[in-house]
Every structure is written in C-alpha cells, then in structure tokens.
Coordinates of C-alpha atoms in Angstrom, one line a residue:
X1 CA -20.8 229.8 49.6
X2 CA -18.1 231.2 47.2
X3 CA -16.0 233.2 50.0
X4 CA -12.7 231.6 50.2
X5 CA -12.4 229.3 53.6
X6 CA -8.5 230.8 54.1
X7 CA -7.3 234.0 53.0
X8 CA -4.4 236.1 53.8
X9 CA -2.8 239.5 52.9
X10 CA 0.6 240.4 53.4
X11 CA 0.6 238.0 56.3
X12 CA 3.9 238.7 57.7
X13 CA 5.8 237.0 60.4
X14 CA 9.5 238.0 61.7
X15 CA 11.8 236.1 64.2
X16 CA 14.1 239.2 64.8
X17 CA 15.2 240.1 62.0
X18 CA 14.6 237.4 59.2
X19 CA 11.3 237.1 58.0
X20 CA 10.2 233.4 58.7
X21 CA 7.0 234.4 56.2
X22 CA 6.8 237.0 54.1
X23 CA 3.9 239.3 53.4
X24 CA 1.5 236.1 52.4
X25 CA -1.5 236.6 49.6
X26 CA -3.8 232.9 49.5
X27 CA -7.2 232.2 49.2
X28 CA -8.2 228.6 49.2
X29 CA -11.7 228.2 47.8
X30 CA -14.2 225.9 49.4
X31 CA -14.5 222.3 48.7
X32 CA -10.9 222.5 47.4
X33 CA -8.1 219.8 49.4
X34 CA -4.9 222.3 49.0
X35 CA -0.9 221.3 49.4
X36 CA 1.3 223.6 51.1
X37 CA 4.9 222.4 50.2
X38 CA 8.3 223.6 50.9
X39 CA 11.6 222.6 52.3
X40 CA 12.0 222.3 55.9
X41 CA 12.3 226.0 57.1
X42 CA 10.2 227.5 54.7
X43 CA 7.5 229.2 56.6
X44 CA 4.8 226.1 56.8
X45 CA 4.4 225.7 60.0
X46 CA 4.5 229.2 61.2
X47 CA 2.4 229.8 58.7
X48 CA -0.8 227.2 59.6
X49 CA 0.0 228.4 63.4
X50 CA -0.6 232.4 62.2
X51 CA -4.1 230.5 60.9
X52 CA -4.7 228.3 63.7
X53 CA -4.5 231.6 66.2
X54 CA -1.3 230.0 67.8
X55 CA 1.2 232.4 66.9
X56 CA 0.6 236.6 66.5
X57 CA 2.1 237.9 63.5
X58 CA 3.9 240.7 62.7
X59 CA 1.5 242.6 60.5
X60 CA -1.1 240.8 58.0
X61 CA -4.3 239.2 58.0
X62 CA -5.4 236.4 58.3
X63 CA -9.5 235.0 57.4
X64 CA -11.0 231.5 58.4
X65 CA -14.4 230.7 57.0
X66 CA -15.1 234.5 56.4
X67 CA -13.5 235.1 59.9
X68 CA -10.8 237.0 61.1
X69 CA -8.2 235.0 63.1
X70 CA -8.5 237.8 66.4
X71 CA -12.3 236.8 66.2
X72 CA -12.8 233.1 66.7
X73 CA -15.8 231.8 68.7
X74 CA -15.7 228.5 69.8
X75 CA -18.7 228.1 67.3
X76 CA -15.8 228.7 64.8
X77 CA -13.5 226.5 66.3
X78 CA -15.5 223.8 66.4
X79 CA -15.9 223.9 62.5
X80 CA -12.3 223.4 62.3
X81 CA -10.0 220.2 62.4
X82 CA -7.0 220.9 63.3
X83 CA -4.1 218.3 63.4
X84 CA -0.8 219.3 64.3
X85 CA 2.8 217.8 63.5
X86 CA 4.0 215.3 65.8
X87 CA 0.4 213.8 66.9
X88 CA 0.2 214.7 70.6
X89 CA -2.1 212.1 72.6
X90 CA -2.2 211.7 76.5
X91 CA -0.9 208.9 76.6
X92 CA -2.5 207.6 80.6
X93 CA -5.7 207.6 78.6
X94 CA -7.1 204.3 76.7
X95 CA -8.2 205.3 73.1
X96 CA -11.8 205.2 74.3
X97 CA -11.4 207.7 76.9
X98 CA -9.5 210.1 73.6
X99 CA -12.5 210.1 72.6
X100 CA -15.1 211.1 75.0
X101 CA -12.7 213.4 76.4
X102 CA -12.6 214.9 73.2
X103 CA -16.1 215.3 72.6
X104 CA -17.1 217.1 75.5
X105 CA -15.6 220.2 74.1
X106 CA -17.7 220.0 71.6
X107 CA -21.7 220.2 71.0
X108 CA -21.6 217.9 67.4
X109 CA -19.7 214.4 67.8
X110 CA -20.0 212.0 65.4
X111 CA -19.3 208.8 67.1
X112 CA -19.9 206.8 64.3
X113 CA -17.2 208.3 62.3
X114 CA -14.4 207.9 65.4
X115 CA -14.9 204.3 65.8
X116 CA -15.1 203.9 61.9
X117 CA -11.3 206.1 61.7
X118 CA -10.2 203.7 64.8
X119 CA -11.2 200.8 63.3
X120 CA -9.7 201.7 59.5
X121 CA -6.3 202.3 61.7
X122 CA -6.9 199.1 63.2
X123 CA -7.4 200.2 66.8
X124 CA -8.1 198.4 69.9
X125 CA -10.3 200.9 71.9
X126 CA -8.9 199.9 75.3
X127 CA -5.3 200.0 74.9
X128 CA -3.8 203.3 76.4
X129 CA -3.1 206.1 73.6
X130 CA 1.0 206.3 74.9
X131 CA 1.8 202.3 74.2
X132 CA 0.0 203.2 70.6
X133 CA 2.7 203.3 67.5
X134 CA 3.6 205.9 65.4
X135 CA 1.2 205.2 62.9
X136 CA -1.9 204.3 65.3
X137 CA -1.1 207.5 67.2
X138 CA -1.6 209.1 63.1
X139 CA -4.9 207.6 63.5
X140 CA -6.1 208.2 66.5
X141 CA -5.5 212.0 66.0
X142 CA -7.5 211.8 63.0
X143 CA -10.3 210.4 64.6
X144 CA -10.7 213.0 67.4
X145 CA -10.3 215.5 63.8
X146 CA -12.4 214.6 62.2
X147 CA -15.6 213.1 64.7
X148 CA -16.6 217.2 64.8
X149 CA -17.2 217.1 61.3
X150 CA -14.8 219.9 60.4
X151 CA -15.8 222.0 57.5
X152 CA -12.1 222.9 57.0
X153 CA -9.7 221.0 57.9
X154 CA -6.1 222.0 58.2
X155 CA -3.1 218.9 58.5
X156 CA 0.8 220.1 59.1
X157 CA 2.6 216.8 58.0
X158 CA 0.2 214.5 59.0
X159 CA 2.6 211.5 57.7
X160 CA 5.3 212.1 58.7
X161 CA 7.0 209.0 59.9
X162 CA 4.5 207.1 58.7
X163 CA 4.6 203.9 57.1
X164 CA 3.4 203.3 53.1
X165 CA 0.3 200.9 55.0
X166 CA -0.9 204.2 57.4
X167 CA -0.2 206.7 55.1
X168 CA -2.4 205.0 52.8
X169 CA -5.0 205.2 55.7
X170 CA -4.4 208.3 56.3
X171 CA -5.4 209.4 52.8
X172 CA -8.4 207.7 52.1
X173 CA -9.9 209.0 55.8
X174 CA -8.5 212.5 53.8
X175 CA -10.4 212.0 51.0
X176 CA -13.7 210.7 52.8
X177 CA -13.9 213.6 55.0
X178 CA -14.2 215.4 51.7
X179 CA -17.0 213.6 50.1
X180 CA -19.0 216.1 50.3
X181 CA -18.6 219.8 48.0
X182 CA -18.2 221.7 51.1
X183 CA -15.5 220.1 52.4
X184 CA -12.3 221.8 52.4
X185 CA -8.7 220.9 53.6
X186 CA -5.0 222.6 53.8
X187 CA -2.3 220.4 54.8
X188 CA 1.3 220.7 54.2
X189 CA 3.3 217.6 53.7
X190 CA 7.0 216.7 52.7
X191 CA 5.6 213.3 50.9
X192 CA 5.3 214.4 47.1
X193 CA 3.1 211.2 46.0
X194 CA 0.6 211.7 48.3
X195 CA 0.0 215.2 47.8
X196 CA 0.0 214.4 43.7
X197 CA -2.4 212.1 44.5
X198 CA -5.0 213.9 46.4
X199 CA -4.5 217.9 45.9
X200 CA -6.3 219.6 44.0
X201 CA -4.2 222.8 44.1
X202 CA -0.6 223.7 45.6
X203 CA 1.2 226.6 47.1
X204 CA 5.5 226.2 47.2
X205 CA 6.6 228.3 50.3
X206 CA 10.2 229.0 49.6
X207 CA 12.1 231.0 52.2
X208 CA 9.3 232.3 53.3
X209 CA 7.7 233.7 50.2
X210 CA 4.9 231.9 48.4
X211 CA 7.0 231.0 44.7
X212 CA 3.7 229.1 43.3
X213 CA -0.2 229.2 43.6
X214 CA -1.8 227.2 41.0
X215 CA -2.5 223.5 39.6
X216 CA 0.2 220.5 39.6
X217 CA -0.9 220.7 35.8
X218 CA 0.3 224.0 35.7
X219 CA 3.3 223.9 37.8
X220 CA 4.7 221.1 36.1
X221 CA 4.3 222.6 32.4
X222 CA 6.6 225.7 33.6
X223 CA 9.1 223.0 34.4
X224 CA 11.6 222.1 31.5
X225 CA 14.1 219.4 31.7
X226 CA 16.3 218.7 28.9
X227 CA 19.4 216.0 28.7
X228 CA 22.4 216.4 26.6
X229 CA 24.1 213.8 25.1
X230 CA 28.1 214.8 24.0
X231 CA 30.7 212.5 23.0
X232 CA 33.1 213.6 25.4
X233 CA 33.2 215.8 28.7
X234 CA 30.2 218.3 28.1
X235 CA 30.7 221.8 28.0
X236 CA 30.0 224.5 31.3
X237 CA 26.4 225.2 30.4
X238 CA 25.2 228.7 28.7
X239 CA 24.4 231.1 31.4
X240 CA 22.6 233.5 28.8
X241 CA 19.1 231.5 29.0
X242 CA 16.0 234.1 28.6
X243 CA 14.0 231.2 30.3
X244 CA 15.4 231.0 34.7
X245 CA 17.8 228.2 34.9
X246 CA 17.1 226.4 37.5
X247 CA 19.7 223.8 37.7
X248 CA 22.6 222.5 35.7
X249 CA 24.0 218.8 36.5
X250 CA 27.6 217.6 34.2
X251 CA 28.4 213.3 34.3
X252 CA 31.5 212.3 31.8
X253 CA 29.3 212.2 28.8
X254 CA 25.9 214.3 29.8
X255 CA 24.4 217.1 30.9
X256 CA 20.8 218.3 32.3
X257 CA 19.3 221.5 32.5
X258 CA 16.6 222.8 34.1
X259 CA 14.6 225.8 33.0
X260 CA 11.3 227.8 34.0
X261 CA 9.6 228.9 30.5
X262 CA 12.1 228.3 28.1
X263 CA 11.6 229.8 25.0
X264 CA 13.1 229.1 21.7
X265 CA 16.3 230.7 21.5
X266 CA 17.4 229.2 24.8
X267 CA 16.5 225.8 22.7
X268 CA 18.7 227.3 20.1
X269 CA 21.4 227.9 22.3
X270 CA 21.2 224.3 23.6
X271 CA 21.5 223.3 19.9
X272 CA 24.9 225.4 19.6
X273 CA 26.7 223.4 22.0
X274 CA 26.0 220.5 19.4
X275 CA 25.1 217.6 21.6
X276 CA 24.4 213.9 19.9
X277 CA 21.5 214.1 21.7
X278 CA 19.3 216.3 22.9
X279 CA 16.4 215.1 24.7
X280 CA 13.2 216.6 26.7
X281 CA 12.0 214.2 29.5
X282 CA 9.0 214.8 31.4
X283 CA 9.2 215.5 35.4
X284 CA 6.4 213.9 38.3
X285 CA 5.5 216.7 40.8
X286 CA 8.4 215.7 43.3
X287 CA 11.2 215.8 40.3
X288 CA 9.7 219.2 39.3
X289 CA 9.3 220.2 43.3
X290 CA 13.3 219.6 44.2
X291 CA 14.3 221.3 40.9
X292 CA 12.2 224.1 41.6
X293 CA 13.4 224.9 45.3
X294 CA 16.1 223.1 45.4
X295 CA 19.8 225.1 45.4
X296 CA 20.3 226.9 42.1
X297 CA 23.4 226.9 40.6
X298 CA 25.9 223.1 38.5
X299 CA 26.2 220.3 40.2
X300 CA 29.3 217.6 38.8
X301 CA 29.9 214.3 38.8
X302 CA 33.2 214.6 37.0
X303 CA 35.6 212.0 37.2
X304 CA 38.5 213.9 36.1
X305 CA 38.1 216.8 37.9
X306 CA 37.6 213.9 41.0
X307 CA 41.0 212.8 40.2
X308 CA 42.7 215.8 39.9
X309 CA 41.8 216.6 43.5
X310 CA 43.3 213.7 44.7

C-alpha cells in the first residue's frame, strides 16, 4: 500500500532532436490528487501518453501500480481509468449504449456509479452521444471512466472547454471518486483555480522539464511579489539579485518584481531604489504559476516610451 501509484525514472521522449519530456523523475503516493501543470507544449500530454502505454519513451522507466509500463495486463488496465483530452465518444451510440459497450470490457462494472454520474450531468440515456454538448460529453466520458471503480484515475485536461457548471460537476465527481483513501488521481489542467480547489500536490512542467514538485503552499511560499511605487518614472530594475528574478514590470510610477527565494540583501537592493512605498503582496496559485513559467525579463508599459515610437 506504500508503493507509489505512479513512479518514473529519467523518463525521456525526443521528437527528432527536441526533448519533449526530459529526464522526468516523479513519485505519486497512493491516495493523492496530483495536479500536473504547464503551458501548452510543456510535455504534460506526452508524459501521460507514455504512462498509459500510448507513446514509447526514448529512454527511462515508468511504473503504474507497481508494474512496468511495458508489462501491462488486462487486469492491471482495469485498475486504471484514463480520460483523454477531447472527450471522444461514439456518436452513433446512445448514452445507454455507450455504457453497455464499455461495460463489456471490464470484469467489474458498477452500473450505479455510471447512472449516478450521467444523472449528475443531466444526461438523457436515450440521447445520441454525437448530439451532446461538450460538457455533456465530458460527463459521459467521466461516467465511463469511473464505473469500473479504478484505483488510479488519469485525466488529461478534463475541463477543457467546459462551462462553469460542467466544471463544477466534474470537480465534484473527482472528489467523489477519491472518497476512499486508496484512490488516486493524476490530472493535468490549465484551470489553476480548479487545481487549487482539489489538488494535494502539484508538478510544474516547463519545456519538458519538471521544475517543481511540491504542495501548493510550498510553491507559493518560494515565489515573492513586490510592488514599488515612485514619485516619477521608476528606474531600471536591478540585475544583481541573489534570488532568481522571474519577471519585472514597469508603468509610469510603479515597478513590480517577482523573485524566487529573495534574500535580505535583495530587499536592501530594492530599498536603495528609494521608492515611496515597497509592498510585498501575496500571490494565488494562478498568479504564481504564470510568473514562474512565463517569459523571463522586463516588460514595461510606459506612455512616454510609446509616444517616442510614434
């Protein structure tokens, strides 16, 4: 029971000369909801597809529920629920027929869960799957994924394109499936507010590399945001910080600086700029994430500079 549900060692995937996933080492304990974050192209979907056996890694190892990814048996696959991005369904089938078709592939199928989820999403069992809205298709796919009662649920951007009501239903269903302590979820998402609500831990991918693997509280604790107000146009931001300067932004009378692990010397450096006010502000997960994986360097919005370019 103490064995990780997902474990990778130096998992790597190249497409040509480009490392889409590079030396990924990760462990996800049983019973955890793990949010997998990153910009488009960061390597999240490729990682998930390697874990699911759909893409062959260039090198490295991955284990799911203690088994090597290349040694999956039908019994092991039945213990893993996978919901791919896009919510693909067989459009010519009704909702009920989709359930019957999927149930034929599993020794264990909980029809009560299937019916509960489609009811939660307000689906008509007689409706053709091809005529469902995007949110309804997501609900149907989730019902098909949850009904076998998998030990591990892997969701690749499940809320993509859903309206707020459908997203709430999706999150409630995720919480429902983990009501037992031995159930685990790995899910990727671009909706940081959703991740913040349900995830126990997050992994942040950036250009194929896992840059962070920690709790949300720890992630936010290391990223500090400062706002400095000046009487006139702010000076150029310092370049000699001991902490890592993620981003700086200037307006007519204000400068904002985002640093990882700033030191007392860094605070003294900001004080030497002689701002009228120097305030440290808390960041939520979305703000911290955007600054962490966003483009580095200075951005400005100085009206006098714009005027000079005209």
